[in-house]
Amino acid sequence: MEPKHIAFIMDGNGRWATAHGLGRKDGYAAGLDALKRVLAACVKHKVEVVSVYAFSTENLARPDDEIAAIMNVVKSFNLSYDGDMKIIYMGDIDALDDDVADSVRLVEDRTAGNSQITLNIALNYGAQDDISRACLLSYDHNDFTPKGFEKRLSTAGLPPLDALVRTGGEKRLSNFMLYECAYSELFFLDKMWPDMDGDDVERIFAEFEKRNRKFGK
């Protein structure tokens, strides 16, 4: 069985740029090209949802020029996208600059009726913050059931997370979809994100099919 929902921690854009003698903004632009290749492969496998970690709450501590480079890629993508994907965002979008937040709302509205595949972009997102917020909402509604909690997470309404892939050689989740990863299959790749292509996705899916998913049973 192939995954319906797969997530990617797109790590290594900056290191890829440095290794190629390029600026970090070029690394993020190349990362967007890699995302398009990965999405095309996921569409071929009839994946329903692809979640990607674009920018964490902790990333706000990075240098201003690096944050600007990331946000410019996000904004350009949002304003120019005219394909068949449904694009949604999770994270504290309202805390971002107005031009970025407006581009997020624009692409979400424009693609709301699309049905090819859902691209869920985590922007200014942290799983610990998301869990804390869901706990507070559950308390406010006097609803302490697992289902009540889950429907107040940012991922409410999405299929369970089947697999998570992190590129760049690091082996940690970095505050991404911590609750959702409880029984997902984890893949850690040494390859930098801008080097990802359809063949990598094929290998991940082949490995996924070999795994015996017991869900604690």
mmCIF file of C-alpha atoms in Angstrom:
data_model
loop_
_atom_site.group_PDB
_atom_site.id
_atom_site.type_symbol
_atom_site.label_atom_id
_atom_site.label_comp_id
_atom_site.label_asym_id
_atom_site.label_seq_id
_atom_site.Cartn_x
_atom_site.Cartn_y
_atom_site.Cartn_z
ATOM 1 C CA MET A 1 0.000 0.000 0.000
ATOM 2 C CA GLU A 2 1.341 3.427 -0.922
ATOM 3 C CA PRO A 3 1.133 6.476 1.352
ATOM 4 C CA LYS A 4 -1.831 8.800 1.054
ATOM 5 C CA HIS A 5 -0.107 11.526 3.046
ATOM 6 C CA ILE A 6 3.650 12.105 2.968
ATOM 7 C CA ALA A 7 5.632 14.954 4.535
ATOM 8 C CA PHE A 8 9.027 16.402 3.672
ATOM 9 C CA ILE A 9 11.455 18.397 5.809
ATOM 10 C CA MET A 10 13.198 20.220 2.974
ATOM 11 C CA ASP A 11 16.615 20.573 4.573
ATOM 12 C CA GLY A 12 19.891 21.492 2.914
ATOM 13 C CA ASN A 13 18.993 24.423 0.649
ATOM 14 C CA GLY A 14 21.564 26.764 2.165
ATOM 15 C CA ARG A 15 24.348 24.164 2.306
ATOM 16 C CA TRP A 16 23.605 23.196 -1.294
ATOM 17 C CA ALA A 17 23.973 26.823 -2.365
ATOM 18 C CA THR A 18 27.260 27.221 -0.483
ATOM 19 C CA ALA A 19 28.642 24.018 -2.018
ATOM 20 C CA HIS A 20 27.798 25.358 -5.479
ATOM 21 C CA GLY A 21 29.250 28.819 -4.854
ATOM 22 C CA LEU A 22 25.806 30.435 -4.890
ATOM 23 C CA GLY A 23 23.884 32.729 -2.569
ATOM 24 C CA ARG A 24 21.363 31.265 -0.134
ATOM 25 C CA LYS A 25 18.497 32.809 -2.107
ATOM 26 C CA ASP A 26 19.606 30.679 -5.064
ATOM 27 C CA GLY A 27 19.444 27.622 -2.822
ATOM 28 C CA TYR A 28 15.823 28.337 -1.914
ATOM 29 C CA ALA A 29 14.931 28.905 -5.579
ATOM 30 C CA ALA A 30 16.531 25.556 -6.430
ATOM 31 C CA GLY A 31 14.593 24.039 -3.539
ATOM 32 C CA LEU A 32 11.356 25.177 -5.147
ATOM 33 C CA ASP A 33 12.361 23.442 -8.384
ATOM 34 C CA ALA A 34 13.023 20.258 -6.379
ATOM 35 C CA LEU A 35 9.606 20.527 -4.753
ATOM 36 C CA LYS A 36 7.978 20.644 -8.173
ATOM 37 C CA ARG A 37 9.821 17.446 -9.202
ATOM 38 C CA VAL A 38 8.845 15.676 -5.987
ATOM 39 C CA LEU A 39 5.214 16.740 -6.329
ATOM 40 C CA ALA A 40 5.054 15.456 -9.905
ATOM 41 C CA ALA A 41 6.255 12.043 -8.704
ATOM 42 C CA CYS A 42 3.731 12.049 -5.855
ATOM 43 C CA VAL A 43 0.901 12.889 -8.260
ATOM 44 C CA LYS A 44 1.905 9.886 -10.358
ATOM 45 C CA HIS A 45 1.502 7.680 -7.275
ATOM 46 C CA LYS A 46 -1.891 9.213 -6.464
ATOM 47 C CA VAL A 47 -0.771 10.677 -3.141
ATOM 48 C CA GLU A 48 -3.600 12.732 -1.644
ATOM 49 C CA VAL A 49 -1.590 15.163 0.515
ATOM 50 C CA VAL A 50 2.020 16.320 0.531
ATOM 51 C CA SER A 51 3.015 18.370 3.599
ATOM 52 C CA VAL A 52 6.250 20.369 3.516
ATOM 53 C CA TYR A 53 8.172 22.290 6.171
ATOM 54 C CA ALA A 54 8.931 25.648 4.582
ATOM 55 C CA PHE A 55 9.625 27.843 7.629
ATOM 56 C CA SER A 56 9.482 27.111 11.349
ATOM 57 C CA THR A 57 8.707 29.457 14.225
ATOM 58 C CA GLU A 58 12.343 29.024 15.279
ATOM 59 C CA ASN A 59 13.525 30.165 11.835
ATOM 60 C CA LEU A 60 12.498 33.701 12.805
ATOM 61 C CA ALA A 61 15.851 33.886 14.607
ATOM 62 C CA ARG A 62 17.734 33.576 11.297
ATOM 63 C CA PRO A 63 19.351 36.621 9.633
ATOM 64 C CA ASP A 64 16.897 39.060 8.068
ATOM 65 C CA ASP A 65 18.264 38.601 4.555
ATOM 66 C CA GLU A 66 17.800 34.824 4.754
ATOM 67 C CA ILE A 67 14.220 35.191 6.013
ATOM 68 C CA ALA A 68 13.539 37.656 3.188
ATOM 69 C CA ALA A 69 14.917 35.187 0.616
ATOM 70 C CA ILE A 70 12.624 32.430 1.869
ATOM 71 C CA MET A 71 9.566 34.672 1.988
ATOM 72 C CA ASN A 72 10.249 36.010 -1.498
ATOM 73 C CA VAL A 73 10.234 32.458 -2.872
ATOM 74 C CA VAL A 74 6.991 31.722 -1.010
ATOM 75 C CA LYS A 75 5.336 34.923 -2.213
ATOM 76 C CA SER A 76 6.456 34.439 -5.816
ATOM 77 C CA PHE A 77 5.132 30.886 -5.819
ATOM 78 C CA ASN A 78 1.786 31.941 -4.366
ATOM 79 C CA LEU A 79 1.266 34.799 -6.791
ATOM 80 C CA SER A 80 2.285 32.880 -9.899
ATOM 81 C CA TYR A 81 0.773 29.449 -9.262
ATOM 82 C CA ASP A 82 -1.927 28.512 -11.781
ATOM 83 C CA GLY A 83 -1.921 24.700 -11.662
ATOM 84 C CA ASP A 84 -4.341 22.036 -10.482
ATOM 85 C CA MET A 85 -3.127 21.501 -6.922
ATOM 86 C CA LYS A 86 -5.093 22.576 -3.876
ATOM 87 C CA ILE A 87 -2.715 24.651 -1.765
ATOM 88 C CA ILE A 88 -3.224 25.159 1.953
ATOM 89 C CA TYR A 89 -1.023 26.564 4.690
ATOM 90 C CA MET A 90 -0.610 25.833 8.384
ATOM 91 C CA GLY A 91 1.141 28.028 10.926
ATOM 92 C CA ASP A 92 0.811 31.556 12.273
ATOM 93 C CA ILE A 93 0.342 33.287 8.936
ATOM 94 C CA ASP A 94 -1.085 36.469 10.471
ATOM 95 C CA ALA A 95 2.261 37.141 12.191
ATOM 96 C CA LEU A 96 4.045 37.405 8.830
ATOM 97 C CA ASP A 97 4.420 40.558 6.750
ATOM 98 C CA ASP A 98 1.168 41.605 5.102
ATOM 99 C CA ASP A 99 2.380 40.976 1.547
ATOM 100 C CA VAL A 100 3.311 37.381 2.389
ATOM 101 C CA ALA A 101 0.109 36.738 4.358
ATOM 102 C CA ASP A 102 -1.990 38.224 1.548
ATOM 103 C CA SER A 103 -0.290 35.962 -1.012
ATOM 104 C CA VAL A 104 -1.093 32.940 1.170
ATOM 105 C CA ARG A 105 -4.776 33.821 1.344
ATOM 106 C CA LEU A 106 -4.850 34.538 -2.372
ATOM 107 C CA VAL A 107 -3.469 31.156 -3.441
ATOM 108 C CA GLU A 108 -5.622 29.299 -0.906
ATOM 109 C CA ASP A 109 -8.757 30.994 -2.257
ATOM 110 C CA ARG A 110 -7.736 30.532 -5.885
ATOM 111 C CA THR A 111 -7.017 26.805 -5.530
ATOM 112 C CA ALA A 112 -9.767 25.869 -3.058
ATOM 113 C CA GLY A 113 -11.756 24.029 -5.721
ATOM 114 C CA ASN A 114 -8.806 22.068 -7.123
ATOM 115 C CA SER A 115 -8.655 18.316 -6.548
ATOM 116 C CA GLN A 116 -5.440 16.940 -8.123
ATOM 117 C CA ILE A 117 -3.365 16.808 -4.921
ATOM 118 C CA THR A 118 -3.238 18.914 -1.755
ATOM 119 C CA LEU A 119 0.009 20.706 -0.970
ATOM 120 C CA ASN A 120 0.051 21.589 2.732
ATOM 121 C CA ILE A 121 2.787 24.148 3.437
ATOM 122 C CA ALA A 122 3.973 24.700 7.014
ATOM 123 C CA LEU A 123 4.972 28.362 7.251
ATOM 124 C CA ASN A 124 5.846 30.012 10.561
ATOM 125 C CA TYR A 125 4.789 26.685 12.066
ATOM 126 C CA GLY A 126 5.908 24.796 15.150
ATOM 127 C CA ALA A 127 4.365 21.541 16.304
ATOM 128 C CA GLN A 128 4.728 22.395 19.995
ATOM 129 C CA ASP A 129 2.834 25.650 19.459
ATOM 130 C CA ASP A 130 0.200 23.799 17.458
ATOM 131 C CA ILE A 131 -0.277 21.189 20.178
ATOM 132 C CA SER A 132 -0.494 23.873 22.874
ATOM 133 C CA ARG A 133 -3.097 25.781 20.880
ATOM 134 C CA ALA A 134 -5.145 22.617 20.305
ATOM 135 C CA CYS A 135 -5.036 21.868 24.044
ATOM 136 C CA LEU A 136 -6.310 25.353 24.885
ATOM 137 C CA LEU A 137 -9.110 25.087 22.322
ATOM 138 C CA SER A 138 -10.085 21.669 23.661
ATOM 139 C CA TYR A 139 -10.226 23.178 27.152
ATOM 140 C CA ASP A 140 -12.308 26.138 25.959
ATOM 141 C CA HIS A 141 -14.809 23.724 24.381
ATOM 142 C CA ASN A 142 -14.712 21.276 27.322
ATOM 143 C CA ASP A 143 -13.784 18.565 24.828
ATOM 144 C CA PHE A 144 -10.947 16.377 26.077
ATOM 145 C CA THR A 145 -11.420 13.410 23.769
ATOM 146 C CA PRO A 146 -8.667 12.391 21.320
ATOM 147 C CA LYS A 147 -10.938 13.240 18.391
ATOM 148 C CA GLY A 148 -11.782 16.593 19.944
ATOM 149 C CA PHE A 149 -8.089 17.382 20.283
ATOM 150 C CA GLU A 150 -7.190 16.200 16.780
ATOM 151 C CA LYS A 151 -9.848 18.307 15.104
ATOM 152 C CA ARG A 152 -8.225 21.401 16.626
ATOM 153 C CA LEU A 153 -4.767 20.689 15.232
ATOM 154 C CA SER A 154 -3.705 22.496 12.064
ATOM 155 C CA THR A 155 -3.819 19.154 10.230
ATOM 156 C CA ALA A 156 -7.493 18.546 11.041
ATOM 157 C CA GLY A 157 -9.299 17.054 8.061
ATOM 158 C CA LEU A 158 -6.148 15.692 6.418
ATOM 159 C CA PRO A 159 -5.432 11.953 6.125
ATOM 160 C CA PRO A 160 -3.158 10.434 8.781
ATOM 161 C CA LEU A 161 0.520 11.002 8.083
ATOM 162 C CA ASP A 162 1.934 7.810 6.562
ATOM 163 C CA ALA A 163 5.550 8.834 5.997
ATOM 164 C CA LEU A 164 7.972 11.642 6.767
ATOM 165 C CA VAL A 165 11.151 12.290 4.788
ATOM 166 C CA ARG A 166 13.996 14.527 5.909
ATOM 167 C CA THR A 167 16.819 15.433 3.544
ATOM 168 C CA GLY A 168 20.160 17.033 4.383
ATOM 169 C CA GLY A 169 21.636 14.323 6.583
ATOM 170 C CA GLU A 170 20.107 15.359 9.920
ATOM 171 C CA LYS A 171 18.106 12.794 11.895
ATOM 172 C CA ARG A 172 15.564 14.743 13.915
ATOM 173 C CA LEU A 173 12.026 16.088 13.489
ATOM 174 C CA SER A 174 12.835 19.718 14.379
ATOM 175 C CA ASN A 175 9.400 20.485 15.824
ATOM 176 C CA PHE A 176 7.490 19.351 12.712
ATOM 177 C CA MET A 177 4.202 17.439 12.942
ATOM 178 C CA LEU A 178 5.194 15.764 16.225
ATOM 179 C CA TYR A 179 1.719 14.458 17.063
ATOM 180 C CA GLU A 180 1.037 13.353 13.492
ATOM 181 C CA CYS A 181 4.332 11.414 13.302
ATOM 182 C CA ALA A 182 3.327 8.974 16.060
ATOM 183 C CA TYR A 183 3.092 5.987 13.670
ATOM 184 C CA SER A 184 4.441 7.409 10.435
ATOM 185 C CA GLU A 185 7.386 5.782 8.685
ATOM 186 C CA LEU A 186 10.552 7.899 8.888
ATOM 187 C CA PHE A 187 13.142 8.312 6.137
ATOM 188 C CA PHE A 188 16.389 10.267 6.552
ATOM 189 C CA LEU A 189 18.385 11.056 3.415
ATOM 190 C CA ASP A 190 21.898 12.480 3.120
ATOM 191 C CA LYS A 191 20.975 14.181 -0.166
ATOM 192 C CA MET A 192 20.392 17.943 -0.023
ATOM 193 C CA TRP A 193 16.856 19.013 -0.844
ATOM 194 C CA PRO A 194 17.640 20.838 -4.134
ATOM 195 C CA ASP A 195 19.064 17.552 -5.495
ATOM 196 C CA MET A 196 15.823 15.629 -4.904
ATOM 197 C CA ASP A 197 14.060 14.220 -7.968
ATOM 198 C CA GLY A 198 11.463 11.687 -9.030
ATOM 199 C CA ASP A 199 13.867 8.748 -8.714
ATOM 200 C CA ASP A 200 14.337 9.532 -5.020
ATOM 201 C CA VAL A 201 10.588 9.478 -4.537
ATOM 202 C CA GLU A 202 10.372 6.128 -6.309
ATOM 203 C CA ARG A 203 12.977 4.661 -3.937
ATOM 204 C CA ILE A 204 11.151 6.027 -0.894
ATOM 205 C CA PHE A 205 7.861 4.527 -2.040
ATOM 206 C CA ALA A 206 9.497 1.177 -2.760
ATOM 207 C CA GLU A 207 10.988 1.112 0.751
ATOM 208 C CA PHE A 208 7.666 2.196 2.261
ATOM 209 C CA GLU A 209 5.906 -0.803 0.699
ATOM 210 C CA LYS A 210 8.430 -3.165 2.302
ATOM 211 C CA ARG A 211 7.834 -1.904 5.829
ATOM 212 C CA ASN A 212 5.547 -3.777 8.192
ATOM 213 C CA ARG A 213 3.342 -1.134 9.784
ATOM 214 C CA LYS A 214 2.086 -2.562 13.109
ATOM 215 C CA PHE A 215 0.706 0.640 14.700
ATOM 216 C CA GLY A 216 1.788 -0.645 18.121
ATOM 217 C CA LYS A 217 -0.078 -3.944 17.778
#
